[in-house]
Amino acid sequence: MKIEFVAYLEKVGIIDGLLEKAKEVLDFYEGYLKVDVTDVFVSEYLSSDGSRNYESLWIFSKQYCGEAKFFLKEKDWDLDTIANNVSYFSVKCVDFSFGKDALSSSRVTLEFGFVPSNRNATLKASKENCEQIANILAKYVSANVYRPN
């Protein structure tokens, strides 16, 4: 696993045994499917007690994005073409401004859909993870909005 992936995962609380689950997911995409993963994202939200609830581990490459749903408990993985394949996106922010550091109260939800499958994706972030979701939005989602020839 790339050192920058480990640094990001640890930053959002994916450590020890949880990190091993993330490594298993990356081994599937990178090792078995031969996807050149360039970024990862953990979709998560905060409970009322302030603890993080981890939902999915997302992988991104120039061509694909994949989701490992409930990756800490299940093996439910998918892959879709993202290159020139995003039909829409929606961003909802609370206490977060793009280009600025996140606050402990920051929350972001990013939804996007694919052409022509009509499949949708939902990514959630809290605190410092909002900065990574902003990176995913700029680098993979908005950059791949479908533009017919």
Coordinates of N, CA and C in Angstrom, one line a residue:
M1 N 0.9 -1.2 0.0 CA 0.0 0.0 0.0 C 0.9 1.2 0.0
K2 N 0.5 2.2 -0.8 CA 1.3 3.4 -0.9 C 1.4 4.2 0.4
I3 N 2.5 4.7 0.7 CA 2.7 5.4 2.0 C 1.7 6.6 2.2
E4 N 1.4 7.3 1.1 CA 0.4 8.4 1.2 C -1.0 7.9 1.5
F5 N -1.3 6.7 1.1 CA -2.6 6.1 1.4 C -2.6 5.8 2.9
V6 N -1.6 5.2 3.4 CA -1.5 4.8 4.9 C -1.6 6.1 5.7
A7 N -0.9 7.2 5.3 CA -0.9 8.4 6.0 C -2.3 9.0 6.1
Y8 N -3.0 9.0 4.9 CA -4.4 9.5 4.9 C -5.3 8.6 5.8
L9 N -5.2 7.3 5.6 CA -6.1 6.4 6.4 C -5.9 6.5 7.9
E10 N -4.7 6.6 8.3 CA -4.4 6.8 9.7 C -4.9 8.2 10.2
K11 N -4.9 9.2 9.4 CA -5.3 10.5 9.7 C -6.8 10.5 10.0
V12 N -7.6 9.6 9.3 CA -9.0 9.6 9.6 C -9.4 8.4 10.5
G13 N -8.4 7.8 11.2 CA -8.6 6.8 12.2 C -8.6 5.4 11.8
I14 N -8.2 5.1 10.6 CA -8.1 3.7 10.1 C -6.7 3.2 10.5
I15 N -6.6 2.5 11.6 CA -5.3 2.1 12.2 C -5.4 0.6 12.5
D16 N -4.3 0.0 12.8 CA -4.2 -1.4 13.2 C -5.0 -2.4 12.4
G17 N -5.9 -3.1 13.0 CA -6.8 -4.1 12.3 C -7.6 -3.5 11.2
L18 N -8.0 -2.2 11.4 CA -8.8 -1.5 10.4 C -8.0 -1.3 9.1
L19 N -6.7 -1.0 9.4 CA -5.8 -0.7 8.3 C -5.6 -2.0 7.4
E20 N -5.6 -3.1 8.1 CA -5.5 -4.4 7.4 C -6.7 -4.7 6.5
K21 N -7.9 -4.3 6.9 CA -9.1 -4.4 6.1 C -8.9 -3.5 4.8
A22 N -8.4 -2.3 5.0 CA -8.2 -1.4 3.9 C -7.2 -2.0 2.9
K23 N -6.1 -2.6 3.5 CA -5.1 -3.2 2.6 C -5.6 -4.3 1.8
E24 N -6.5 -5.1 2.4 CA -7.2 -6.2 1.6 C -8.0 -5.7 0.5
V25 N -8.7 -4.6 0.7 CA -9.4 -3.9 -0.4 C -8.5 -3.5 -1.5
L26 N -7.4 -2.8 -1.1 CA -6.5 -2.3 -2.1 C -5.8 -3.4 -2.8
D27 N -5.5 -4.5 -2.2 CA -4.9 -5.6 -2.8 C -5.8 -6.2 -3.9
F28 N -7.1 -6.2 -3.6 CA -8.1 -6.7 -4.6 C -8.0 -5.8 -5.9
Y29 N -8.1 -4.5 -5.7 CA -8.2 -3.6 -6.8 C -6.8 -3.5 -7.5
E30 N -5.8 -3.3 -6.8 CA -4.5 -3.1 -7.4 C -3.8 -4.4 -7.8
G31 N -3.9 -5.4 -7.0 CA -3.2 -6.7 -7.3 C -4.0 -7.6 -8.2
Y32 N -5.3 -7.8 -7.9 CA -6.1 -8.7 -8.7 C -6.6 -8.1 -9.9
L33 N -7.2 -6.9 -9.8 CA -7.8 -6.2 -11.0 C -6.8 -5.4 -11.8
K34 N -5.7 -5.1 -11.2 CA -4.6 -4.4 -11.9 C -5.0 -2.9 -12.1
V35 N -5.8 -2.3 -11.2 CA -6.2 -0.9 -11.3 C -5.0 -0.1 -10.7
D36 N -4.6 0.9 -11.4 CA -3.6 1.8 -10.9 C -4.2 2.9 -10.0
V37 N -4.4 2.5 -8.7 CA -5.1 3.4 -7.7 C -4.2 4.6 -7.5
T38 N -4.8 5.8 -7.6 CA -4.1 7.0 -7.4 C -4.6 7.8 -6.2
D39 N -5.8 7.5 -5.7 CA -6.3 8.1 -4.5 C -7.3 7.1 -3.8
V40 N -7.4 7.3 -2.5 CA -8.4 6.6 -1.7 C -9.2 7.6 -0.9
F41 N -10.4 7.1 -0.5 CA -11.3 8.0 0.3 C -12.1 7.1 1.2
V42 N -12.2 7.4 2.4 CA -13.1 6.7 3.4 C -14.4 7.6 3.6
S43 N -15.5 7.0 3.2 CA -16.8 7.7 3.5 C -17.1 7.4 4.9
E44 N -17.4 8.5 5.7 CA -17.7 8.3 7.1 C -18.5 9.5 7.6
Y45 N -19.1 9.3 8.8 CA -19.9 10.4 9.4 C -19.7 10.2 10.9
L46 N -20.0 11.3 11.6 CA -19.9 11.2 13.1 C -21.2 10.8 13.8
S47 N -21.1 10.0 14.8 CA -22.2 9.7 15.7 C -22.5 10.8 16.6
S48 N -23.6 10.8 17.3 CA -23.9 11.8 18.3 C -22.9 11.9 19.4
D49 N -22.1 10.8 19.6 CA -21.1 10.9 20.7 C -19.8 11.4 20.1
G50 N -19.7 11.7 18.8 CA -18.5 12.2 18.2 C -17.6 11.2 17.6
S51 N -17.9 9.9 17.7 CA -17.1 8.8 17.1 C -17.4 8.7 15.6
R52 N -16.4 8.3 14.9 CA -16.6 8.1 13.5 C -17.2 6.8 13.1
N53 N -18.2 6.8 12.2 CA -18.8 5.6 11.6 C -18.3 5.5 10.2
Y54 N -17.5 4.4 9.9 CA -17.0 4.2 8.6 C -17.9 3.4 7.8
E55 N -18.2 3.9 6.6 CA -19.1 3.2 5.7 C -18.3 2.5 4.6
S56 N -17.7 3.2 3.6 CA -17.1 2.7 2.5 C -15.7 3.1 2.3
L57 N -14.9 2.3 1.6 CA -13.6 2.7 1.2 C -13.7 2.8 -0.3
W58 N -13.4 4.0 -0.8 CA -13.4 4.3 -2.3 C -12.0 4.3 -2.8
I59 N -11.9 3.8 -4.0 CA -10.6 3.9 -4.8 C -10.8 4.7 -6.0
F60 N -9.8 5.5 -6.5 CA -9.9 6.2 -7.7 C -8.7 6.1 -8.5
S61 N -8.8 6.0 -9.8 CA -7.7 6.0 -10.8 C -8.1 7.0 -11.9
K62 N -7.3 7.1 -12.9 CA -7.6 8.0 -14.0 C -8.9 7.5 -14.7
Q63 N -9.0 6.2 -14.8 CA -10.1 5.5 -15.5 C -11.3 5.1 -14.7
Y64 N -11.1 4.7 -13.4 CA -12.1 4.0 -12.7 C -12.3 4.6 -11.3
C65 N -13.4 4.3 -10.7 CA -13.6 4.4 -9.2 C -14.3 3.2 -8.8
G66 N -14.0 2.8 -7.6 CA -14.6 1.6 -7.0 C -15.0 1.8 -5.5
E67 N -16.0 1.1 -5.1 CA -16.4 1.2 -3.7 C -16.4 -0.1 -3.0
A68 N -15.8 -0.2 -1.9 CA -15.8 -1.3 -1.0 C -16.8 -1.0 0.1
K69 N -18.1 -1.4 -0.1 CA -19.1 -1.1 0.9 C -18.9 -1.8 2.2
F70 N -19.1 -1.0 3.3 CA -19.0 -1.6 4.6 C -17.7 -2.4 4.8
F71 N -16.6 -1.9 4.3 CA -15.4 -2.6 4.1 C -14.8 -3.2 5.4
L72 N -15.2 -2.7 6.5 CA -14.7 -3.2 7.8 C -15.4 -4.6 8.2
K73 N -16.6 -4.8 7.6 CA -17.3 -6.0 7.9 C -17.7 -6.9 6.7
E74 N -17.7 -6.4 5.5 CA -18.1 -7.2 4.4 C -17.1 -7.1 3.2
K75 N -17.3 -8.0 2.3 CA -16.6 -8.0 1.0 C -17.6 -7.7 -0.1
D76 N -18.0 -6.5 -0.3 CA -19.0 -6.1 -1.3 C -18.3 -5.0 -2.1
W77 N -17.7 -5.3 -3.2 CA -16.8 -4.4 -3.9 C -17.4 -4.2 -5.4
D78 N -17.3 -3.0 -5.9 CA -17.7 -2.7 -7.3 C -16.7 -1.8 -7.9
L79 N -16.8 -1.6 -9.2 CA -15.9 -0.8 -10.0 C -16.8 -0.2 -11.1
D80 N -16.5 1.1 -11.4 CA -17.2 1.7 -12.5 C -16.2 2.6 -13.3
T81 N -16.5 2.9 -14.5 CA -15.7 3.8 -15.3 C -16.1 5.3 -14.9
I82 N -15.1 6.0 -14.5 CA -15.3 7.4 -14.2 C -14.9 8.4 -15.3
A83 N -14.0 8.0 -16.1 CA -13.4 8.9 -17.1 C -14.5 9.3 -18.1
N84 N -14.8 10.6 -18.1 CA -15.8 11.2 -19.0 C -17.2 10.6 -18.8
N85 N -17.5 10.2 -17.6 CA -18.7 9.4 -17.3 C -19.5 9.9 -16.2
V86 N -19.3 11.1 -15.7 CA -20.1 11.6 -14.6 C -21.2 12.5 -15.2
S87 N -22.5 12.1 -14.8 CA -23.6 12.8 -15.4 C -24.0 14.1 -14.6
Y88 N -23.8 14.0 -13.3 CA -24.1 15.2 -12.4 C -23.3 15.0 -11.1
F89 N -23.3 16.1 -10.4 CA -22.8 16.0 -9.0 C -23.5 17.1 -8.1
S90 N -23.5 16.8 -6.9 CA -24.1 17.7 -5.9 C -23.2 17.7 -4.6
V91 N -22.9 18.9 -4.1 CA -22.1 19.0 -2.9 C -22.9 19.8 -1.9
K92 N -22.9 19.2 -0.7 CA -23.6 19.9 0.5 C -22.5 20.0 1.6
C93 N -22.3 21.3 2.0 CA -21.3 21.6 3.0 C -21.9 22.2 4.3
V94 N -21.3 21.8 5.4 CA -21.6 22.5 6.7 C -20.3 22.9 7.3
D95 N -20.1 24.2 7.6 CA -18.9 24.7 8.2 C -17.6 24.3 7.4
F96 N -17.7 24.3 6.1 CA -16.5 24.0 5.3 C -16.5 24.9 4.1
S97 N -15.3 25.5 3.8 CA -15.1 26.3 2.6 C -14.0 25.7 1.8
F98 N -14.2 25.5 0.5 CA -13.2 24.9 -0.3 C -12.0 25.8 -0.4
G99 N -10.8 25.1 -0.3 CA -9.5 25.8 -0.3 C -9.1 26.3 1.0
K100 N -9.9 26.0 2.1 CA -9.5 26.3 3.4 C -9.4 25.1 4.3
D101 N -8.7 25.2 5.4 CA -8.6 24.1 6.3 C -10.0 23.7 6.9
A102 N -10.3 22.5 7.1 CA -11.5 22.0 7.7 C -11.5 22.3 9.2
L103 N -12.7 22.5 9.8 CA -12.9 22.7 11.2 C -13.4 21.4 11.8
S104 N -13.4 21.3 13.1 CA -13.9 20.1 13.8 C -15.4 19.9 13.5
S105 N -16.1 21.0 13.1 CA -17.5 21.0 12.9 C -17.8 20.8 11.4
S106 N -16.8 20.7 10.5 CA -17.0 20.6 9.1 C -17.6 19.3 8.7
R107 N -18.5 19.3 7.7 CA -19.2 18.1 7.1 C -19.4 18.4 5.7
V108 N -19.2 17.4 4.8 CA -19.4 17.5 3.4 C -20.0 16.2 2.9
T109 N -21.0 16.3 2.1 CA -21.6 15.1 1.4 C -21.5 15.4 -0.1
L110 N -20.9 14.5 -0.8 CA -20.8 14.6 -2.3 C -21.6 13.4 -2.9
E111 N -22.5 13.8 -3.8 CA -23.2 12.8 -4.6 C -22.9 13.0 -6.1
F112 N -22.8 11.9 -6.8 CA -22.6 12.0 -8.2 C -23.1 10.8 -8.9
G113 N -23.5 10.9 -10.2 CA -24.1 9.8 -11.0 C -23.3 9.6 -12.2
F114 N -23.5 8.4 -12.8 CA -22.8 7.9 -14.0 C -23.7 7.8 -15.2
V115 N -23.1 8.1 -16.4 CA -23.7 7.9 -17.6 C -23.3 6.6 -18.2
P116 N -24.0 5.8 -18.8 CA -25.4 5.8 -19.0 C -26.1 4.9 -18.0
S117 N -25.4 4.4 -17.0 CA -25.9 3.4 -16.1 C -26.9 3.9 -15.1
N118 N -27.0 5.3 -14.9 CA -27.8 5.9 -13.9 C -27.5 5.4 -12.5
R119 N -26.3 4.9 -12.3 CA -25.8 4.5 -10.9 C -25.4 5.8 -10.2
N120 N -25.5 5.8 -8.9 CA -25.2 7.0 -8.1 C -24.2 6.6 -7.0
A121 N -23.4 7.6 -6.6 CA -22.5 7.4 -5.5 C -22.7 8.5 -4.5
T122 N -22.5 8.1 -3.2 CA -22.6 9.1 -2.1 C -21.4 8.9 -1.2
L123 N -20.6 10.0 -1.1 CA -19.5 10.1 -0.2 C -19.7 11.1 0.9
K124 N -19.3 10.7 2.1 CA -19.5 11.6 3.3 C -18.2 11.8 4.0
A125 N -18.1 13.0 4.5 CA -16.8 13.3 5.2 C -17.1 14.3 6.4
S126 N -16.3 14.1 7.4 CA -16.3 15.0 8.6 C -14.9 15.5 8.9
K127 N -14.9 16.6 9.6 CA -13.6 17.1 10.1 C -12.6 17.2 9.0
E128 N -11.3 16.8 9.3 CA -10.2 16.9 8.3 C -10.5 16.1 7.0
N129 N -11.4 15.1 7.1 CA -11.6 14.3 5.9 C -12.3 15.1 4.8
C130 N -12.9 16.3 5.2 CA -13.5 17.2 4.2 C -12.5 17.7 3.2
E131 N -11.3 17.8 3.6 CA -10.2 18.2 2.6 C -10.0 17.2 1.6
Q132 N -10.1 15.9 1.9 CA -9.9 14.8 0.9 C -11.1 14.7 0.0
I133 N -12.3 14.9 0.5 CA -13.4 14.9 -0.4 C -13.4 16.0 -1.4
A134 N -12.9 17.2 -1.0 CA -12.7 18.3 -1.9 C -11.7 17.9 -3.0
N135 N -10.6 17.2 -2.6 CA -9.7 16.7 -3.6 C -10.3 15.8 -4.6
I136 N -11.1 14.8 -4.1 CA -11.8 13.9 -5.0 C -12.8 14.6 -5.9
L137 N -13.5 15.6 -5.4 CA -14.4 16.4 -6.2 C -13.7 17.0 -7.4
A138 N -12.6 17.7 -7.1 CA -11.9 18.4 -8.1 C -11.1 17.5 -9.1
K139 N -10.5 16.5 -8.6 CA -9.6 15.7 -9.4 C -10.3 14.6 -10.2
Y140 N -11.4 14.1 -9.7 CA -12.1 12.9 -10.3 C -13.5 13.2 -10.8
V141 N -14.3 13.9 -10.0 CA -15.7 14.1 -10.3 C -15.9 15.2 -11.3
S142 N -15.6 16.4 -10.9 CA -15.9 17.6 -11.8 C -15.0 17.4 -13.1
A143 N -13.8 16.9 -13.0 CA -13.0 16.7 -14.1 C -13.5 15.7 -15.1
N144 N -14.5 14.9 -14.7 CA -15.0 13.8 -15.6 C -16.5 13.9 -15.9
V145 N -17.0 15.2 -15.8 CA -18.4 15.4 -16.2 C -18.5 15.1 -17.7
Y146 N -19.4 14.3 -18.0 CA -19.6 13.8 -19.4 C -19.8 15.0 -20.4
R147 N -19.0 14.9 -21.4 CA -19.0 15.9 -22.5 C -19.2 15.2 -23.8
P148 N -20.4 15.2 -24.4 CA -20.5 14.4 -25.7 C -19.6 15.0 -26.8
N149 N -19.2 14.2 -27.7 CA -18.3 14.6 -28.8 C -19.1 15.5 -29.7

